[in-house]
mmCIF file of C-alpha atoms in Angstrom:
data_model
loop_
_atom_site.group_PDB
_atom_site.id
_atom_site.type_symbol
_atom_site.label_atom_id
_atom_site.label_comp_id
_atom_site.label_asym_id
_atom_site.label_seq_id
_atom_site.Cartn_x
_atom_site.Cartn_y
_atom_site.Cartn_z
ATOM 1 C CA MET A 470 -0.113 -0.050 0.040
ATOM 2 C CA THR A 471 1.473 3.401 -0.588
ATOM 3 C CA GLY A 472 0.736 6.533 1.367
ATOM 4 C CA THR A 473 2.230 8.273 4.077
ATOM 5 C CA SER A 474 2.536 6.332 7.404
ATOM 6 C CA THR A 475 4.195 6.319 10.738
ATOM 7 C CA GLY A 476 4.247 2.819 12.183
ATOM 8 C CA ALA A 477 5.343 1.459 15.450
ATOM 9 C CA SER A 478 8.782 1.466 14.196
ATOM 10 C CA PRO A 479 10.282 4.690 12.783
ATOM 11 C CA PRO A 480 9.225 5.618 9.255
ATOM 12 C CA THR A 481 11.651 5.187 6.569
ATOM 13 C CA THR A 482 12.149 6.519 3.020
ATOM 14 C CA ALA A 483 13.983 3.616 1.610
ATOM 15 C CA ARG A 484 13.375 2.641 -1.827
ATOM 16 C CA GLU A 485 12.277 -0.775 -2.692
ATOM 17 C CA PRO A 486 14.917 -3.277 -3.049
ATOM 18 C CA GLU A 487 15.371 -4.260 -6.867
ATOM 19 C CA HIS A 488 14.511 -7.934 -6.257
ATOM 20 C CA LEU A 489 11.100 -6.960 -4.801
ATOM 21 C CA THR A 490 10.067 -4.883 -7.759
ATOM 22 C CA ARG A 491 8.309 -8.093 -9.343
ATOM 23 C CA ASN A 492 6.657 -9.322 -6.413
ATOM 24 C CA ARG A 493 3.628 -7.969 -4.266
ATOM 25 C CA ARG A 494 4.474 -5.262 -1.646
ATOM 26 C CA VAL A 495 2.602 -3.011 0.628
ATOM 27 C CA ASP A 496 3.544 0.564 0.906
ATOM 28 C CA ALA A 497 2.084 3.114 3.311
ATOM 29 C CA ALA A 498 2.112 6.807 3.727
ATOM 30 C CA HIS A 499 0.355 9.554 5.747
ATOM 31 C CA THR A 500 -0.284 13.215 5.320
ATOM 32 C CA PRO A 501 1.386 15.731 7.424
ATOM 33 C CA ARG A 502 -0.744 17.727 9.671
ATOM 34 C CA ARG A 503 -2.022 21.315 8.353
ATOM 35 C CA GLN A 504 -0.804 24.342 10.121
ATOM 36 C CA ASN A 505 -3.267 25.886 12.757
ATOM 37 C CA GLN A 506 -5.167 22.510 13.028
ATOM 38 C CA MET A 507 -5.844 20.829 16.195
ATOM 39 C CA LYS A 508 -3.806 17.604 16.652
ATOM 40 C CA SER A 509 -5.587 14.587 16.630
ATOM 41 C CA ILE A 510 -4.657 11.667 19.431
ATOM 42 C CA ALA A 511 -2.777 9.548 16.865
ATOM 43 C CA GLN A 512 -0.637 12.639 15.980
ATOM 44 C CA ILE A 513 0.319 13.407 19.409
ATOM 45 C CA VAL A 514 1.315 9.777 20.375
ATOM 46 C CA GLN A 515 2.909 8.857 17.011
ATOM 47 C CA ASN A 516 6.559 9.033 18.127
ATOM 48 C CA ASN A 517 6.052 6.972 21.339
ATOM 49 C CA ARG A 518 5.988 3.444 20.692
ATOM 50 C CA ARG A 519 4.132 2.477 23.903
ATOM 51 C CA LEU A 520 1.566 5.278 23.639
ATOM 52 C CA LEU A 521 0.923 4.259 19.885
ATOM 53 C CA ALA A 522 0.619 0.598 20.678
ATOM 54 C CA ALA A 523 -1.975 1.589 23.218
ATOM 55 C CA TYR A 524 -3.732 3.882 21.024
ATOM 56 C CA GLU A 525 -4.064 1.309 18.190
ATOM 57 C CA ASP A 526 -4.970 -1.386 20.653
ATOM 58 C CA LYS A 527 -7.509 0.445 22.811
ATOM 59 C CA VAL A 528 -8.490 3.993 21.587
ATOM 60 C CA GLN A 529 -8.994 3.685 17.932
ATOM 61 C CA PRO A 530 -11.235 0.549 18.371
ATOM 62 C CA ARG A 531 -13.237 2.640 20.931
ATOM 63 C CA PHE A 532 -13.689 5.450 18.225
ATOM 64 C CA LEU A 533 -14.803 2.833 15.669
ATOM 65 C CA ARG A 534 -17.090 1.005 17.951
ATOM 66 C CA ARG A 535 -18.723 4.334 19.225
ATOM 67 C CA TYR A 536 -19.525 5.426 15.519
ATOM 68 C CA ALA A 537 -20.341 1.997 14.360
ATOM 69 C CA ARG A 538 -22.441 1.041 17.343
ATOM 70 C CA GLU A 539 -20.918 -2.419 17.251
ATOM 71 C CA PRO A 540 -17.311 -3.804 17.843
ATOM 72 C CA MET A 541 -14.915 -2.556 15.035
ATOM 73 C CA ASP A 542 -11.105 -2.714 14.719
ATOM 74 C CA ALA A 543 -8.555 -2.968 11.784
ATOM 75 C CA ALA A 544 -9.418 -6.629 11.107
ATOM 76 C CA ALA A 545 -13.243 -5.802 10.910
ATOM 77 C CA VAL A 546 -12.587 -2.844 8.552
ATOM 78 C CA TYR A 547 -10.430 -5.235 6.379
ATOM 79 C CA ARG A 548 -13.175 -7.775 6.187
ATOM 80 C CA LYS A 549 -16.000 -5.303 5.535
ATOM 81 C CA LEU A 550 -14.139 -4.035 2.498
ATOM 82 C CA ARG A 551 -13.078 -7.266 1.196
ATOM 83 C CA ALA A 552 -16.795 -8.476 1.401
ATOM 84 C CA LEU A 553 -17.547 -5.741 -0.952
ATOM 85 C CA ASP A 554 -15.015 -6.932 -3.574
ATOM 86 C CA PRO A 555 -12.269 -9.405 -3.091
ATOM 87 C CA GLY A 556 -9.952 -7.433 -5.472
ATOM 88 C CA PRO A 557 -7.385 -8.768 -7.842
ATOM 89 C CA ASP A 558 -6.012 -12.501 -7.299
ATOM 90 C CA ALA A 559 -2.455 -11.494 -7.146
ATOM 91 C CA PRO A 560 -1.899 -7.790 -6.876
ATOM 92 C CA ALA A 561 1.709 -6.742 -7.695
ATOM 93 C CA ARG A 562 1.536 -3.550 -5.583
ATOM 94 C CA VAL A 563 -0.639 -2.283 -2.918
ATOM 95 C CA LEU A 564 -0.808 1.137 -1.665
ATOM 96 C CA ASP A 565 -2.319 2.434 1.657
ATOM 97 C CA LEU A 566 -2.741 6.336 1.312
ATOM 98 C CA GLY A 567 -2.850 8.236 4.463
ATOM 99 C CA CYS A 568 -2.142 5.394 6.472
ATOM 100 C CA GLY A 569 -1.685 7.271 9.790
ATOM 101 C CA THR A 570 -0.047 4.918 12.340
ATOM 102 C CA GLY A 571 -0.091 2.206 9.822
ATOM 103 C CA TRP A 572 -2.872 0.189 11.483
ATOM 104 C CA LEU A 573 -4.389 -1.031 8.341
ATOM 105 C CA ALA A 574 -1.361 -1.384 6.306
ATOM 106 C CA ARG A 575 0.038 -3.841 9.075
ATOM 107 C CA GLU A 576 -3.266 -5.750 9.150
ATOM 108 C CA ARG A 577 -3.469 -6.067 5.384
ATOM 109 C CA ALA A 578 0.434 -7.315 5.230
ATOM 110 C CA ALA A 579 -0.299 -9.756 8.244
ATOM 111 C CA VAL A 580 -3.324 -11.471 6.272
ATOM 112 C CA ASP A 581 -1.302 -12.016 3.027
ATOM 113 C CA GLY A 582 2.283 -12.527 4.717
ATOM 114 C CA LEU A 583 3.744 -9.395 3.099
ATOM 115 C CA GLY A 584 5.412 -7.979 6.490
ATOM 116 C CA ALA A 585 8.878 -8.067 5.041
ATOM 117 C CA ARG A 586 7.636 -6.343 1.835
ATOM 118 C CA THR A 587 6.039 -3.389 3.681
ATOM 119 C CA GLU A 588 7.478 0.125 3.487
ATOM 120 C CA PHE A 589 6.561 3.156 5.354
ATOM 121 C CA HIS A 590 6.994 6.802 3.731
ATOM 122 C CA VAL A 591 6.313 10.128 5.479
ATOM 123 C CA ALA A 592 5.054 12.299 2.499
ATOM 124 C CA ASP A 593 2.258 14.506 1.255
ATOM 125 C CA VAL A 594 -0.131 12.014 -0.551
ATOM 126 C CA LEU A 595 -0.564 14.589 -3.252
ATOM 127 C CA ALA A 596 3.005 14.718 -4.094
ATOM 128 C CA PRO A 597 5.125 12.024 -5.886
ATOM 129 C CA LEU A 598 6.720 9.554 -3.590
ATOM 130 C CA ALA A 599 10.418 8.395 -3.714
ATOM 131 C CA GLY A 600 10.770 5.843 -6.259
ATOM 132 C CA GLU A 601 7.201 6.015 -7.171
ATOM 133 C CA PRO A 602 6.172 3.270 -9.758
ATOM 134 C CA GLY A 603 3.519 3.329 -12.390
ATOM 135 C CA ARG A 604 0.065 2.109 -11.693
ATOM 136 C CA THR A 605 -1.105 0.435 -8.373
ATOM 137 C CA ASP A 606 -3.458 -2.733 -8.342
ATOM 138 C CA GLU A 607 -4.933 -1.990 -4.951
ATOM 139 C CA ILE A 608 -5.074 1.296 -3.146
ATOM 140 C CA TRP A 609 -6.528 1.686 0.484
ATOM 141 C CA VAL A 610 -7.745 4.814 2.004
ATOM 142 C CA CYS A 611 -9.106 4.058 5.425
ATOM 143 C CA GLY A 612 -9.711 6.362 8.370
ATOM 144 C CA ALA A 613 -8.125 9.183 6.253
ATOM 145 C CA LEU A 614 -10.123 10.714 3.587
ATOM 146 C CA HIS A 615 -12.314 12.651 5.975
ATOM 147 C CA GLN A 616 -9.143 14.143 7.365
ATOM 148 C CA MET A 617 -7.836 15.515 4.190
ATOM 149 C CA LYS A 618 -8.660 19.279 3.353
ATOM 150 C CA ASP A 619 -9.239 18.646 -0.340
ATOM 151 C CA ALA A 620 -10.870 15.243 -0.586
ATOM 152 C CA GLY A 621 -11.499 15.728 -4.254
ATOM 153 C CA ALA A 622 -7.797 16.200 -4.951
ATOM 154 C CA ALA A 623 -6.974 13.014 -2.952
ATOM 155 C CA LEU A 624 -9.412 11.140 -5.050
ATOM 156 C CA ASP A 625 -7.853 12.533 -8.246
ATOM 157 C CA ARG A 626 -4.478 11.128 -6.922
ATOM 158 C CA VAL A 627 -6.111 7.739 -6.281
ATOM 159 C CA ALA A 628 -7.341 7.729 -9.933
ATOM 160 C CA GLY A 629 -4.098 8.726 -11.385
ATOM 161 C CA LEU A 630 -2.223 5.923 -9.368
ATOM 162 C CA LEU A 631 -4.758 3.131 -9.970
ATOM 163 C CA ALA A 632 -4.163 0.573 -12.589
ATOM 164 C CA ASP A 633 -6.801 -0.405 -15.166
ATOM 165 C CA GLY A 634 -8.687 -3.188 -13.484
ATOM 166 C CA GLY A 635 -7.460 -2.125 -10.168
ATOM 167 C CA ILE A 636 -9.651 -1.335 -7.075
ATOM 168 C CA ALA A 637 -9.624 1.333 -4.367
ATOM 169 C CA TYR A 638 -10.917 0.511 -0.808
ATOM 170 C CA VAL A 639 -12.223 3.464 1.158
ATOM 171 C CA GLN A 640 -13.367 3.556 4.793
ATOM 172 C CA THR A 641 -14.456 6.929 6.127
ATOM 173 C CA PHE A 642 -17.338 8.388 8.038
ATOM 174 C CA ALA A 643 -20.629 9.466 6.753
ATOM 175 C CA GLU A 644 -23.643 10.842 8.345
ATOM 176 C CA ASP A 645 -26.426 8.251 9.785
ATOM 177 C CA PRO A 646 -29.761 9.519 10.986
ATOM 178 C CA ASP A 647 -29.801 6.736 13.730
ATOM 179 C CA VAL A 648 -26.244 7.881 15.102
ATOM 180 C CA ASN A 649 -26.456 11.324 16.924
ATOM 181 C CA GLU A 650 -22.897 12.193 17.374
ATOM 182 C CA ARG A 651 -23.241 15.923 16.947
ATOM 183 C CA VAL A 652 -20.638 17.006 19.706
ATOM 184 C CA ASP A 653 -17.910 14.403 18.301
ATOM 185 C CA MET A 654 -18.629 15.931 14.872
ATOM 186 C CA ALA A 655 -18.000 19.366 16.015
ATOM 187 C CA VAL A 656 -14.704 18.190 17.558
ATOM 188 C CA MET A 657 -13.710 16.615 14.496
ATOM 189 C CA ALA A 658 -14.558 19.764 12.374
ATOM 190 C CA LYS A 659 -12.164 21.436 14.674
ATOM 191 C CA MET A 660 -9.351 19.002 13.849
ATOM 192 C CA GLY A 661 -9.996 19.622 10.172
ATOM 193 C CA HIS A 662 -11.811 16.601 9.766
ATOM 194 C CA ARG A 663 -15.371 15.947 8.088
ATOM 195 C CA VAL A 664 -18.262 13.590 8.110
ATOM 196 C CA PHE A 665 -19.640 13.110 4.519
ATOM 197 C CA ARG A 666 -23.234 13.963 3.919
ATOM 198 C CA GLY A 667 -25.518 12.328 1.383
ATOM 199 C CA SER A 668 -23.799 11.428 -1.901
ATOM 200 C CA GLU A 669 -20.981 13.913 -1.194
ATOM 201 C CA LEU A 670 -18.197 11.267 -1.384
ATOM 202 C CA GLU A 671 -19.823 9.502 -4.429
ATOM 203 C CA ASP A 672 -19.920 12.821 -6.478
ATOM 204 C CA LEU A 673 -16.418 13.689 -5.729
ATOM 205 C CA ALA A 674 -15.374 10.175 -6.850
ATOM 206 C CA GLU A 675 -17.346 10.426 -10.137
ATOM 207 C CA ALA A 676 -16.032 13.932 -10.654
ATOM 208 C CA ASN A 677 -12.507 12.515 -10.485
ATOM 209 C CA GLU A 678 -12.979 9.831 -12.821
ATOM 210 C CA LEU A 679 -13.579 6.951 -10.541
ATOM 211 C CA LYS A 680 -16.510 4.454 -10.954
ATOM 212 C CA LEU A 681 -18.576 3.529 -8.025
ATOM 213 C CA GLY A 682 -18.275 -0.037 -6.727
ATOM 214 C CA GLY A 683 -19.900 -1.648 -3.570
ATOM 215 C CA ALA A 684 -20.881 0.120 -0.517
ATOM 216 C CA SER A 685 -22.030 -0.539 3.035
ATOM 217 C CA HIS A 686 -22.106 1.244 6.458
ATOM 218 C CA VAL A 687 -22.161 0.322 10.156
ATOM 219 C CA GLY A 688 -23.535 3.344 11.818
ATOM 220 C CA MET A 689 -21.352 6.334 10.625
ATOM 221 C CA VAL A 690 -18.505 3.969 9.590
ATOM 222 C CA TYR A 691 -18.814 3.984 5.733
ATOM 223 C CA PHE A 692 -17.194 1.472 3.267
ATOM 224 C CA ARG A 693 -16.884 2.063 -0.471
ATOM 225 C CA THR A 694 -15.074 0.551 -3.371
ATOM 226 C CA LEU A 695 -14.048 2.484 -6.338
ATOM 227 C CA THR A 696 -12.434 1.595 -9.700
ATOM 228 C CA LYS A 697 -11.124 3.692 -12.748
ATOM 229 C CA LYS A 698 -13.629 4.700 -15.386
ATOM 230 C CA SER A 699 -12.381 3.039 -18.494
ATOM 231 C CA ALA A 700 -10.442 5.316 -21.167
ATOM 232 C CA ILE A 701 -13.431 4.439 -23.718
ATOM 233 C CA GLY A 702 -16.855 5.132 -22.765
ATOM 234 C CA GLU A 703 -17.044 5.969 -19.353
ATOM 235 C CA ALA A 704 -14.534 8.975 -18.849
ATOM 236 C CA GLY A 705 -16.312 12.227 -18.194
ATOM 237 C CA LYS A 706 -19.591 10.437 -17.317
#
């Protein structure tokens, strides 16, 4: 997965070893915090291994559970998205854009035994990554899109990186009339985050040449798959 991430170990910017370029790998990256924006808990603890582990094990699942109204963790997010579409049989490259602490990247790598091929990069997701390849078979944007100031630009980046026949998996937050979290939503807005409304996410995706796939939600926790519009017949629709 490619994106910007800070994992439990210090982030690296090492380029992929030459012998791995033909094999599956997971890259991850996170987006630096914008100036004058309140720090999230993950950003506060990201350089402390012990606190980071506690955040991933205890705090983040509580947030997900609160908004989903049922138990939810990285493994559950992964399963929910895979249930919408299993994806390519043997993706050559997987990218996790805006991976934050690396929580989903590590889950994805563990499921497919790709730990040794996982790299983390600290970078702006809208800027080229060091050693950036061509197109990517799978792109994961989980727990990140709602934190990005320009979600449309981020989705345009996804469309530009996604290979023909590839798939993007998105987990974000969307309003649900049965989940009243107005105070939390106000705090999220203070941190520069958003909760998508109505068809807002779908409209942004289609405006950036992405085709809508499957979708589901558990409370405010929203899951969506996206593919590229084909060069012939669908682009611009």
